[in-house]
Coordinates of C-alpha atoms and ligand atoms in Angstrom, one line a residue:
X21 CA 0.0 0.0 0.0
X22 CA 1.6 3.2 -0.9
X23 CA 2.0 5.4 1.9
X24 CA -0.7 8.0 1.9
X25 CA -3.2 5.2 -0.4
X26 CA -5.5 5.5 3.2
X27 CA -5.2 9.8 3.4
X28 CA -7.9 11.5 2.9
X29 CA -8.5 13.1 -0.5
X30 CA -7.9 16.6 -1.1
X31 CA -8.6 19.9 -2.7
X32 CA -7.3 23.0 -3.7
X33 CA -7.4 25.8 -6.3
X34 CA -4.0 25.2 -7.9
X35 CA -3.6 28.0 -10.7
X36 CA -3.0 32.1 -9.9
X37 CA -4.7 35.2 -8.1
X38 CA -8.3 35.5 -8.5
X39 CA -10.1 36.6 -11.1
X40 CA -8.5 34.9 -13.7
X41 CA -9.4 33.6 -17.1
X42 CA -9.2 29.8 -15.9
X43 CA -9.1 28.7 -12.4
X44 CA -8.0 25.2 -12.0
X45 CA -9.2 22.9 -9.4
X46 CA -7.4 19.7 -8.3
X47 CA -8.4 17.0 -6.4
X48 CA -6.1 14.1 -5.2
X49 CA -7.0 10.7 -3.3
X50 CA -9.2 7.9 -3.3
X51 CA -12.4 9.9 -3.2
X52 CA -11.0 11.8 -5.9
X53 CA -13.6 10.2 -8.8
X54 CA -16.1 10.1 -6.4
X55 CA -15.7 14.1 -6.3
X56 CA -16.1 14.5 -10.1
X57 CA -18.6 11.9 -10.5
X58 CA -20.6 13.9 -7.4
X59 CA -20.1 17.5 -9.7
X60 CA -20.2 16.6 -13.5
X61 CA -22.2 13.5 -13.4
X62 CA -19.4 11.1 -14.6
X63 CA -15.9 11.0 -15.1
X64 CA -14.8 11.2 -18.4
X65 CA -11.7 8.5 -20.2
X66 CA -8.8 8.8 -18.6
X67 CA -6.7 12.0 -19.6
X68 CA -9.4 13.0 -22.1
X69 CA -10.3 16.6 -21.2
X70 CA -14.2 17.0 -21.7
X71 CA -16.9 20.0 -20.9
X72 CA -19.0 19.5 -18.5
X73 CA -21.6 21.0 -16.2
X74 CA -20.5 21.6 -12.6
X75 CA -23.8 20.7 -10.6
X76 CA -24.1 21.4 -6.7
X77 CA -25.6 19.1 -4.3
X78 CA -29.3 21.0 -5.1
X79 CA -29.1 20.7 -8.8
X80 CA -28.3 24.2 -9.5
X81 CA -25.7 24.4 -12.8
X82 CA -22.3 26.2 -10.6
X83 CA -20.2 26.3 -14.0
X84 CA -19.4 24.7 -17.5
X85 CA -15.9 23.3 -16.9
X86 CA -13.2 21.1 -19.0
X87 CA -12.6 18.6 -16.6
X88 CA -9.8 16.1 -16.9
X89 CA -9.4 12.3 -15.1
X90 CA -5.9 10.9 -13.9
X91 CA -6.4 7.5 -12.7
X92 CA -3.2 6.7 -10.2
X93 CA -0.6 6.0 -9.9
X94 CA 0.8 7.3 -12.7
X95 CA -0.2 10.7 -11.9
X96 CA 1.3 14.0 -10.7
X97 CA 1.0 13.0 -7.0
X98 CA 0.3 9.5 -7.5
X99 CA -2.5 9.2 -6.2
X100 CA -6.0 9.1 -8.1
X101 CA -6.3 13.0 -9.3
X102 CA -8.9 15.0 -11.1
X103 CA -8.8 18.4 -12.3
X104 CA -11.3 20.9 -12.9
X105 CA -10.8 23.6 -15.5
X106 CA -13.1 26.5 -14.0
X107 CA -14.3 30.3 -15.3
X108 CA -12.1 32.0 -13.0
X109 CA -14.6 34.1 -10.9
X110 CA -13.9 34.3 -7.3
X111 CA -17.9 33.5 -6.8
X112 CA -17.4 30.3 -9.1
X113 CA -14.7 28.6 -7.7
X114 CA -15.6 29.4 -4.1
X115 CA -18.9 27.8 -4.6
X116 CA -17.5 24.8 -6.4
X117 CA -14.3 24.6 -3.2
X118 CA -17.5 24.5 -0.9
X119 CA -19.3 21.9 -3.1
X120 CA -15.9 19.4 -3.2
X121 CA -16.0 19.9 0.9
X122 CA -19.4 18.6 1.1
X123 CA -18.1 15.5 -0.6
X124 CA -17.5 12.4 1.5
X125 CA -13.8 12.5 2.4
X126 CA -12.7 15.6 0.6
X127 CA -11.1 18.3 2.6
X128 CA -9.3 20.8 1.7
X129 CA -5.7 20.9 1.1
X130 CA -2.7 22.3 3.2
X131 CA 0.3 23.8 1.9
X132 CA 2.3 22.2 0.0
X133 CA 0.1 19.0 0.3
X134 CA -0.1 18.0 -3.1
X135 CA 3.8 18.0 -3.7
X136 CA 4.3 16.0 -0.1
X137 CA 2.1 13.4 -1.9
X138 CA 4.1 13.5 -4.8
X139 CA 7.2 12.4 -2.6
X140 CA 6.0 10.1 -0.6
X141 CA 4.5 8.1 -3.1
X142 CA 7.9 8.3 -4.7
X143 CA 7.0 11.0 -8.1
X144 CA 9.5 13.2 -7.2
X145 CA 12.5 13.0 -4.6
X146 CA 13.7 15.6 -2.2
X147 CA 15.7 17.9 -3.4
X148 CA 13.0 17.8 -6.8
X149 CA 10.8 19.4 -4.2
X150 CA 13.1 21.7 -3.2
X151 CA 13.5 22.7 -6.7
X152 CA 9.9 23.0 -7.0
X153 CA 9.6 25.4 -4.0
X154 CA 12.3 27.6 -5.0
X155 CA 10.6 27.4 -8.6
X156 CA 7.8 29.3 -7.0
X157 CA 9.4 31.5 -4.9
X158 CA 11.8 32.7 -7.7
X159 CA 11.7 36.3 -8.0
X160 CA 15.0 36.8 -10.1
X161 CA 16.2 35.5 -13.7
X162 CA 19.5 33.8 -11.9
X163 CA 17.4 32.1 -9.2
X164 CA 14.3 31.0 -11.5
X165 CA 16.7 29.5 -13.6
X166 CA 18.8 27.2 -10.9
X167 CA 15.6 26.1 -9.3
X168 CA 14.3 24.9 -13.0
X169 CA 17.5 22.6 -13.0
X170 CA 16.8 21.5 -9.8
X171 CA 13.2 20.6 -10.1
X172 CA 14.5 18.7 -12.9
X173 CA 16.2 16.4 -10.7
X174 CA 19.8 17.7 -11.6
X175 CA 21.2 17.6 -7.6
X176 CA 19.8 14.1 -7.7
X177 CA 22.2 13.3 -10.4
X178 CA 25.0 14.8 -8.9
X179 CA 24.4 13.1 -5.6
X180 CA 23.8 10.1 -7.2
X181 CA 27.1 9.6 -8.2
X182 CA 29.1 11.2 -5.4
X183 CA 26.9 8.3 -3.8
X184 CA 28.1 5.8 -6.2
X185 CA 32.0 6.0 -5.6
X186 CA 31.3 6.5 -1.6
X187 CA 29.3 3.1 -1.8
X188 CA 32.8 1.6 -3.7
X189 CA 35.2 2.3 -1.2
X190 CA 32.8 1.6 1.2
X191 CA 33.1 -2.0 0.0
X192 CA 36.9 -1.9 -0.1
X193 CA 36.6 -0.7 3.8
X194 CA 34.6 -3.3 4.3
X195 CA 37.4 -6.4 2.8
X196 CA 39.9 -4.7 5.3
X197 CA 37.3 -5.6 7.8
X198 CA 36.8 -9.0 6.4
X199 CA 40.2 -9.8 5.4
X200 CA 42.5 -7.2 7.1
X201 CA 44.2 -9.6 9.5
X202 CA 44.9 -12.4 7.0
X203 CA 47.0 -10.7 4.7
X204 CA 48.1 -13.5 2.7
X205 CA 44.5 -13.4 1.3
X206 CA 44.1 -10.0 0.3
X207 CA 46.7 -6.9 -0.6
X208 CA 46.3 -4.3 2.1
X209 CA 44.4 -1.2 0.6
X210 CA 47.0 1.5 0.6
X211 CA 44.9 3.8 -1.5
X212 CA 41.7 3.7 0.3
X213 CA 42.7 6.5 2.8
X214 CA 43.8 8.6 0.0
X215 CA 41.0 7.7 -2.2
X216 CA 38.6 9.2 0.8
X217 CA 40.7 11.8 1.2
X218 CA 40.5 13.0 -2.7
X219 CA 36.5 12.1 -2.7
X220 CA 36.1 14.6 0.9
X221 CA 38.3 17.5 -0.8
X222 CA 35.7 17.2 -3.9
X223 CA 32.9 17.5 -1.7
X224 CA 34.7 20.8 -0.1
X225 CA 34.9 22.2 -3.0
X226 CA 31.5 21.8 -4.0
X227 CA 30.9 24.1 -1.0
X228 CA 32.8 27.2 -2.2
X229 CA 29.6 28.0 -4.6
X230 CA 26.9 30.5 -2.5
X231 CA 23.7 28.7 -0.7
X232 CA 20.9 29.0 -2.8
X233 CA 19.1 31.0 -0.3
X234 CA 21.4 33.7 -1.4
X235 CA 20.5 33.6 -4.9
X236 CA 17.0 34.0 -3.9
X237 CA 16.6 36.5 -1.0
X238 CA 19.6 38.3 -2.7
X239 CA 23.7 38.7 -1.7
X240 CA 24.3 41.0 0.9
X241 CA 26.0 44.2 -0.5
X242 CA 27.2 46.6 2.4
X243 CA 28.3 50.0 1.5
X244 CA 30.5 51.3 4.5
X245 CA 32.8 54.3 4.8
X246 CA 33.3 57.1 7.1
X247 CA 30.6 60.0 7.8
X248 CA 29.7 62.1 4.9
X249 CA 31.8 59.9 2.3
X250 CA 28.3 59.5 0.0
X251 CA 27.1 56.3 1.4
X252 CA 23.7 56.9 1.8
X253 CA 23.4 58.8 -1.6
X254 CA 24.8 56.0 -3.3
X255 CA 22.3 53.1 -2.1
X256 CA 19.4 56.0 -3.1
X257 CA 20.8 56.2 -6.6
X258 CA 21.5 52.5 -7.5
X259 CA 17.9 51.8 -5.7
X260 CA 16.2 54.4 -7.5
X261 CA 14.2 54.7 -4.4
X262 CA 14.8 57.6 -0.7
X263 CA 15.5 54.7 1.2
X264 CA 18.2 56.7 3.5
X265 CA 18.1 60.1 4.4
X266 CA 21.3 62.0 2.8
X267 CA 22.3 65.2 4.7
X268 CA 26.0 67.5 4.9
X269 CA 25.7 66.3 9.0
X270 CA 28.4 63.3 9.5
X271 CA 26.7 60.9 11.2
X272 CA 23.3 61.1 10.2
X273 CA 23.1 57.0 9.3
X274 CA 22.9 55.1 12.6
X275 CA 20.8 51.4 12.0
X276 CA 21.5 49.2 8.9
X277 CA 19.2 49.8 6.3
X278 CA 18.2 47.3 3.5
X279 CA 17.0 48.3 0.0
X280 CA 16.3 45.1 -2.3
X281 CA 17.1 45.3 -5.6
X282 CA 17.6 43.5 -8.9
X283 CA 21.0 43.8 -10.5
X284 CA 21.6 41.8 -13.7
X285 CA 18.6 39.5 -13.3
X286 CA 20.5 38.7 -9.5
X287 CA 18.7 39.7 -6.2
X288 CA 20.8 42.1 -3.8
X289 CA 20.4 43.5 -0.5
X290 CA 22.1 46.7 -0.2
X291 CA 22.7 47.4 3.1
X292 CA 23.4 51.2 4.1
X293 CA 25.4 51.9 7.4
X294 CA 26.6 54.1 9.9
X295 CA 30.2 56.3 9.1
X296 CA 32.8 54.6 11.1
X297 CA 34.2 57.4 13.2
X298 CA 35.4 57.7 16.9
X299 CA 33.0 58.5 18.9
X300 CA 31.5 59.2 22.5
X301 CA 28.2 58.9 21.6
X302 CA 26.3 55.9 22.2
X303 CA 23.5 55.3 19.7
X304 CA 25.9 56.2 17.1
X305 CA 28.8 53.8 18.8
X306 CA 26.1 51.0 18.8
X307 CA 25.2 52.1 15.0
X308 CA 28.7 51.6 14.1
X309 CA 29.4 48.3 15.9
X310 CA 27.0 46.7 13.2
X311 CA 28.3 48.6 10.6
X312 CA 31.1 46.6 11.6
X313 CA 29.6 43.2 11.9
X314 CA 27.5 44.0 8.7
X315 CA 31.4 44.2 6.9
X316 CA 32.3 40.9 7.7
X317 CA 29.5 39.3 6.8
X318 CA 29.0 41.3 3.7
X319 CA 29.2 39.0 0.5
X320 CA 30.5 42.3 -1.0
X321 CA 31.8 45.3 0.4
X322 CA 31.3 48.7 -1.5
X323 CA 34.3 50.9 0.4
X324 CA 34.0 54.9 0.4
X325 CA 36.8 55.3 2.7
X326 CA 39.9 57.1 1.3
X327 CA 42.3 54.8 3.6
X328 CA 42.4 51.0 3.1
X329 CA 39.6 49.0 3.3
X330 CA 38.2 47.0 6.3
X331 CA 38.5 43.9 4.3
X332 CA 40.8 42.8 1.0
X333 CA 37.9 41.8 -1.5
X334 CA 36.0 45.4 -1.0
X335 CA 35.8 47.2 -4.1
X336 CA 36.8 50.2 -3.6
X337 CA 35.1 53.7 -4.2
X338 CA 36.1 57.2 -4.7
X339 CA 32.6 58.7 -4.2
X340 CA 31.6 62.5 -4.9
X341 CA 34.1 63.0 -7.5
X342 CA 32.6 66.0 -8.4
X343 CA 33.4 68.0 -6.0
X344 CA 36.6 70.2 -6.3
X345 CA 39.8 68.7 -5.1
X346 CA 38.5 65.4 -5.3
X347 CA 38.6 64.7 -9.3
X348 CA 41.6 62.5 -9.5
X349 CA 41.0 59.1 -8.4
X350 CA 43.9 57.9 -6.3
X351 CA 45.6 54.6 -7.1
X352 CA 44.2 52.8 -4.6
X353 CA 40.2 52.7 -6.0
X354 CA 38.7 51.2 -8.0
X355 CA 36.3 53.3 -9.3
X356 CA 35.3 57.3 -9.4
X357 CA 31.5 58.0 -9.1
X358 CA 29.4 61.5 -8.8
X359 CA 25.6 60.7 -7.9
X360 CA 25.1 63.9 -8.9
X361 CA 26.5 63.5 -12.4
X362 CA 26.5 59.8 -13.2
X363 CA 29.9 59.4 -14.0
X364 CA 31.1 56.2 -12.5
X365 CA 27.6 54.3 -12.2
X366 CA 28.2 52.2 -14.8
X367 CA 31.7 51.3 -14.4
X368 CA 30.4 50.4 -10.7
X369 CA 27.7 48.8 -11.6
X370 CA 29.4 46.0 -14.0
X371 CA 32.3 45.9 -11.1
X372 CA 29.1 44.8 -8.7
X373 CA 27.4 42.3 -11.0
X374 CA 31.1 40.6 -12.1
X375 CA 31.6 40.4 -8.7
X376 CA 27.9 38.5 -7.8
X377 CA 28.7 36.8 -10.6
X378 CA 31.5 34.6 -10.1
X379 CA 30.0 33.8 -6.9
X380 CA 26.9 31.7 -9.1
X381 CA 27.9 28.4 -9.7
X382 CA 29.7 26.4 -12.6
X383 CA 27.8 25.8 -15.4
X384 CA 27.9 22.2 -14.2
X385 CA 27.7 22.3 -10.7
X386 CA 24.5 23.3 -8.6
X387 CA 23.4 25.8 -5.9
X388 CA 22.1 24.0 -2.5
X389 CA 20.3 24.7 -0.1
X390 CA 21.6 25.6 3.5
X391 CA 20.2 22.0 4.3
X392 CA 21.8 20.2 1.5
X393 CA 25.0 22.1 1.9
X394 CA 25.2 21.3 5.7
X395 CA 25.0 17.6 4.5
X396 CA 27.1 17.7 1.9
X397 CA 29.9 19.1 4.6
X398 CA 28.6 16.3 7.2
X399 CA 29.6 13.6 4.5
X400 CA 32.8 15.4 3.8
X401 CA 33.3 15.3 7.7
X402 CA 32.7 11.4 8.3
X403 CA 35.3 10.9 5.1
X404 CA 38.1 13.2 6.4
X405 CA 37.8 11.1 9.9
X406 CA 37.3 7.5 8.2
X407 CA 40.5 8.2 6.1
X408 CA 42.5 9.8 9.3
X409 CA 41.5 6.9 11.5
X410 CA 44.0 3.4 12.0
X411 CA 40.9 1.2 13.4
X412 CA 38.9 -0.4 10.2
X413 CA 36.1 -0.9 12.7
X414 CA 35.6 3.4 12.9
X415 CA 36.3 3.9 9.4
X416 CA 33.7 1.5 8.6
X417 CA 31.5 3.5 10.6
X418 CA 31.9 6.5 9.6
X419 CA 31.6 5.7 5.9
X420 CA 28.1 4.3 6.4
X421 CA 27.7 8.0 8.2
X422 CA 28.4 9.6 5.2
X423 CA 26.5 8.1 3.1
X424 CA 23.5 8.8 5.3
X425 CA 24.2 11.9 5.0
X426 CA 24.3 12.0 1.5
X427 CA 20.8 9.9 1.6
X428 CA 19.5 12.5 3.2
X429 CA 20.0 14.9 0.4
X430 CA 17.4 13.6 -1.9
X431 CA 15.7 11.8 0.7
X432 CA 16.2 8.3 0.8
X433 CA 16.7 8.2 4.4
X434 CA 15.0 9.0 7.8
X435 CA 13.5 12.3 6.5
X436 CA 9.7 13.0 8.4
X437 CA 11.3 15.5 10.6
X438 CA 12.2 18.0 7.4
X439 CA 9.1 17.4 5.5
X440 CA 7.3 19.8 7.5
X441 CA 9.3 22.7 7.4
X442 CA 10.2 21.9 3.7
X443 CA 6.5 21.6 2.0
X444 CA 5.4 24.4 4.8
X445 CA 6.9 26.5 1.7
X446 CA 4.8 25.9 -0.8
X447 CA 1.5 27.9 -1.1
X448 CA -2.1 25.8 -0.9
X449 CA -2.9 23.8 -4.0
X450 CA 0.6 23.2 -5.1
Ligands
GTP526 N1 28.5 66.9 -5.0 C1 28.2 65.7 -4.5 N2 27.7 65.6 -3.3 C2 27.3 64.4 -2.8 C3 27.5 63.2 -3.6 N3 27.1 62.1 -2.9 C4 26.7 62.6 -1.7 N4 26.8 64.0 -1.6 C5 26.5 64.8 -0.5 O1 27.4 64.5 0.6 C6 26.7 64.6 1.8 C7 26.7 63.3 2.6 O2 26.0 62.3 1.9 P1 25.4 61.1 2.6 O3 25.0 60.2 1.5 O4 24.4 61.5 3.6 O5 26.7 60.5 3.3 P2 26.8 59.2 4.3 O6 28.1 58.6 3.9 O7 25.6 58.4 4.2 O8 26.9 59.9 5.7 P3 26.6 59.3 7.1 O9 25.3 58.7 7.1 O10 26.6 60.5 8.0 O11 27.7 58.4 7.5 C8 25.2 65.0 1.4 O12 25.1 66.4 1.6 C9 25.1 64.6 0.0 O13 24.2 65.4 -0.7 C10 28.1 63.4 -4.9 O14 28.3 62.5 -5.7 N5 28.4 64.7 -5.3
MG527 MG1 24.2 57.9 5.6

C-alpha cells in the first residue's frame, strides 16, 4: 500500500490570483472520482479533457468546466487526481471549493500538500521538491533558472554519483574488515585512505559556490565608509528609491538599512550603514558596531573610505568626484562615481554584477540549499575522519555515516522531521 493510499483526499485551487481567465481545481485521493462523479455526473476516459456542467448538491448548474481524469498511480501526485478547468470568478470557484468539501472524504488541502504526496509516493525526490519550492518563490532571472535545473532532478544526479563511488570504497573498507588480519588473502588497501581523502576535498569544493538561499533572498552588498563619504546617496541612486536620508551632517546613518534590488537578473540587499568614526556617543557607537559586523558578513563590500579597506575583497570607491579637489582618483580605488552627475555608475555597476557573478555556480555544478550544503559538509566530515582513522572498525562506521548523510540529500533516508518545514513553503494547491 503506498503510503498515503489511506489519506484523505484533497482539494485545492491550484492555478493564480483570482479573477482569472481559468481557475484550475485539483483534487487528489481515493475519493477523488467520487468528487467528479458527485459534480459533473461522470468522469470522463482517462486524460481526455471533456466539458461538462459543474452541478451542486441542489441541482443548481455552478459552471461549465473542462474537466480532466488521472487515474493513479501514474499521476502528478500519485494518487487518483482530477482536475477541474473552471471560469475563474472568485464567486465560481468558491462555490465549487465549498461543493468538493461537502463530498465524503474531501477536505481541503494544506500547503504544500499535493507535492508531499508527490514524494511520498515516490513521483518526485527531495531535493525535486526543493527545486519546486524555490521554482515558485523565484523572483530573479539567476534564481528561476537554478531552481528549473533543480526541479528537474539535476542535484539528484549529482548526488547520485558522489553516492556511487562512496558506496565503492565503502566496499573496499569493508574487505579490510573481512580480510584485514589475514594478509596472505588479500593486498592491504594503501589507496583507500587517499582515495577518501580525494573524494572529501571534492565534496569541499563543491561548498565554495553561494547557498541558494542567497541567490533568492539576494547577496548582501554593504556600502561602508566614514561619515559624509556619499554612502547613503549612493544606495538612493543605484535603488532608485529615498531609502536613506542623505544630509552635509556626519553621522546622520545610525541602524543598517536594506534596500532590495535586482541587479543583472541577481537579487541584492544593499545594506546602508553608519560612518565609522570615533565617537563618545552611544546610539551612534552602537550604530557603528554593526556597521562593523555587517562588513564581515558582507558577501561584498562597496568601500567609500579614502584609507584601506576593512577587508581585501572590498571594491573600492572614490565617491563624490565631483566636488573640487577630489577629481583625481587615487591609485588605490577602484572606481570614481558623482551621484550627482552619473559618471562612474556604470563602471560600478558592471564591477558589482562581475563580482555576484563569479560567486553563481559552474555551469555544471549546482546551488544548494543551507540543508543540503550542511550535508554535503557532514559527509565530507565522516570521510576526512574515516581516512585519518588506523581502526577499520571506525572507518567503517563512519563511511556508512556519510553516506547517510548524503541519503539525506534527496531523501532516501529517515527524513519526516524536514518534510514539515520543507513543504510548509509551498503555497495551498501546489
Ligand atoms: N556633490 C556631491 N555631493 C554628494 C555626492 N554624494 C553625496 N553627496 C553629498 O554628501 C553629503 C553626505 O552624503 P550622505 O549620502 O548622507 O553620506 P553618508 O556617507 O551616508 O553619511 P553618514 O550617514 O553621515 O555616514 C550630502 O550632503 C550629499 O548630498 C556626490 O556624488 N556629489
Ligand atoms: Mg548615511
Amino acid at each position: 500500500m503506498s503510503p498515503s493510499a489511506a489519506a484523505d483526499t484533497i482539494f485545492a485551487l491550484s492555478s493564480g490570483a483570482l479573477p482569472a481567465a481559468v481557475a484550475i481545481i485539483r483534487v487528489s485521493g481515493p475519493a477523488a472520482k467520487q468528487a467528479l462523479e458527485t459534480l459533473a455526473g461522470s468522469a470522463p476516459e482517462p486524460r481526455v479533457a471533456r466539458v461538462r456542467a459543474l452541478r451542486g448538491a441542489g441541482g443548481a448548474l455552478l459552471d461549465r468546466a473542462l474537466v480532466l481524469w488521472f487515474p493513479g498511480p501514474a499521476t502528478a501526485t500519485g494518487e487518483d487526481l482530477a482536475e477541474l478547468h473552471l471560469h475563474g470568478g472568485r464567486a465560481v470557484v468558491a462555490t465549487v471549493l465549498s461543493e468538493l468539501g461537502g463530498v465524503p472524504g474531501c477536505r481541503p488541502a494544506e500547503a504544500g500538500e499535493f507535492t508531499r504526496r508527490a514524494f511520498l509516493n515516490g513521483r518526485i525526490d527531495l531535493s525535486e521538491a526543493e527545486g519546486l519550492a524555490d521554482l515558485l518563490a523565484a523572483e530573479t532571472e539567476a534564481a528561476r533558472r537554478q531552481a528549473i535545473r533543480m526541479a528537474e532532478g539535476g542535484l539528484t544526479g549529482v548526488v547520485e554519483r558522489l553516492r556511487e563511488r562512496l558506496l565503492g570504497l565503502a566496499a573496499r573498507a569493508e574487505a579490510v574488515l573481512e580480510f584485514g588480519d589475514d594478509e596472505d588473502d588479500v593486498a592491504p588497501d594503501h589507496r583507500l585512505k587517499s582515495d577518501l581523502a580525494d573524494l572529501a576535498r571534492e565534496l569541499r569544493q563543491t561548498l565554495k559556490s553561494s547557498p541558494a538561499e542567497r541567490l533568492r533572498d539576494g547577496f548582501r552588498v554593504v556600502v561602508a565608509g566614514p561619515p559624509n563619504s556619499g554612502k547613503s546617496s549612493l544606495i538612493n541612486k543605484i535603488s532608485g528609491r529615498s531609502v536613506a536620508i542623505e544630509s552635509p551632517i556626519a553621522g546622520t546613518t545610525r541602524d543598517l538599512l536594506e534596500a532590495p534590488v535586482i541587479l543583472d537578473g541577481m537579487a541584492i540587499i544593499l545594506i546602508d550603514s553608519a560612518g565609522l568614526r570615533a565617537t563618545d556617543e552611544v546610539i551612534e557607537r552602537l550604530g557603528i558596531e554593526r556597521a562593523e559586523q555587517a562588513i564581515t558578513v558582507a558577501d561584498v563590500l562597496l568601500w567609500l573610505g579614502d584609507e584601506a579597506a576593512p577587508r581585501a575583497d572590498a571594491i573600492r570607491v572614490h565617491a563624490r568626484c565631483d566636488l573640487l579637489g577630489r577629481g583625481v582618483m587615487p591609485a588605490t580605488a577602484d572606481v570614481a562615481i558623482s551621484v550627482k552627475t552619473g559618471e562612474g555608475m556604470e563602471k560600478l555597476r558592471n564591477l558589482l554584477a562581475g563580482k555576484l557573478s563569479s560567486f553563481l555556480p559552474a555551469t555544471d555544478m549546482l546551488l544548494m540549499t543551507d540543508r543540503q550544503r550542511g550535508l554535503i559538509a557532514s559527509c565530507a566530515e565522516h570521510l576526512e575522519q574515516a581516512a585519518l582513522t588506523p581502526i577499520p572498525e571506525v572507518a567503517s562506521e563512519d563511511l556508512r555515516l556519510g553516506l547517510r548523510s548524503l541519503d539525506q540529500i534527496v531523501g532516501r533516508a529517515d527524513v519526516e522531521a524536514m518534510l514539515d518545514a520543507l513543504f510548509g513553503r509551498f503555497c495551498i494547491g501546489k
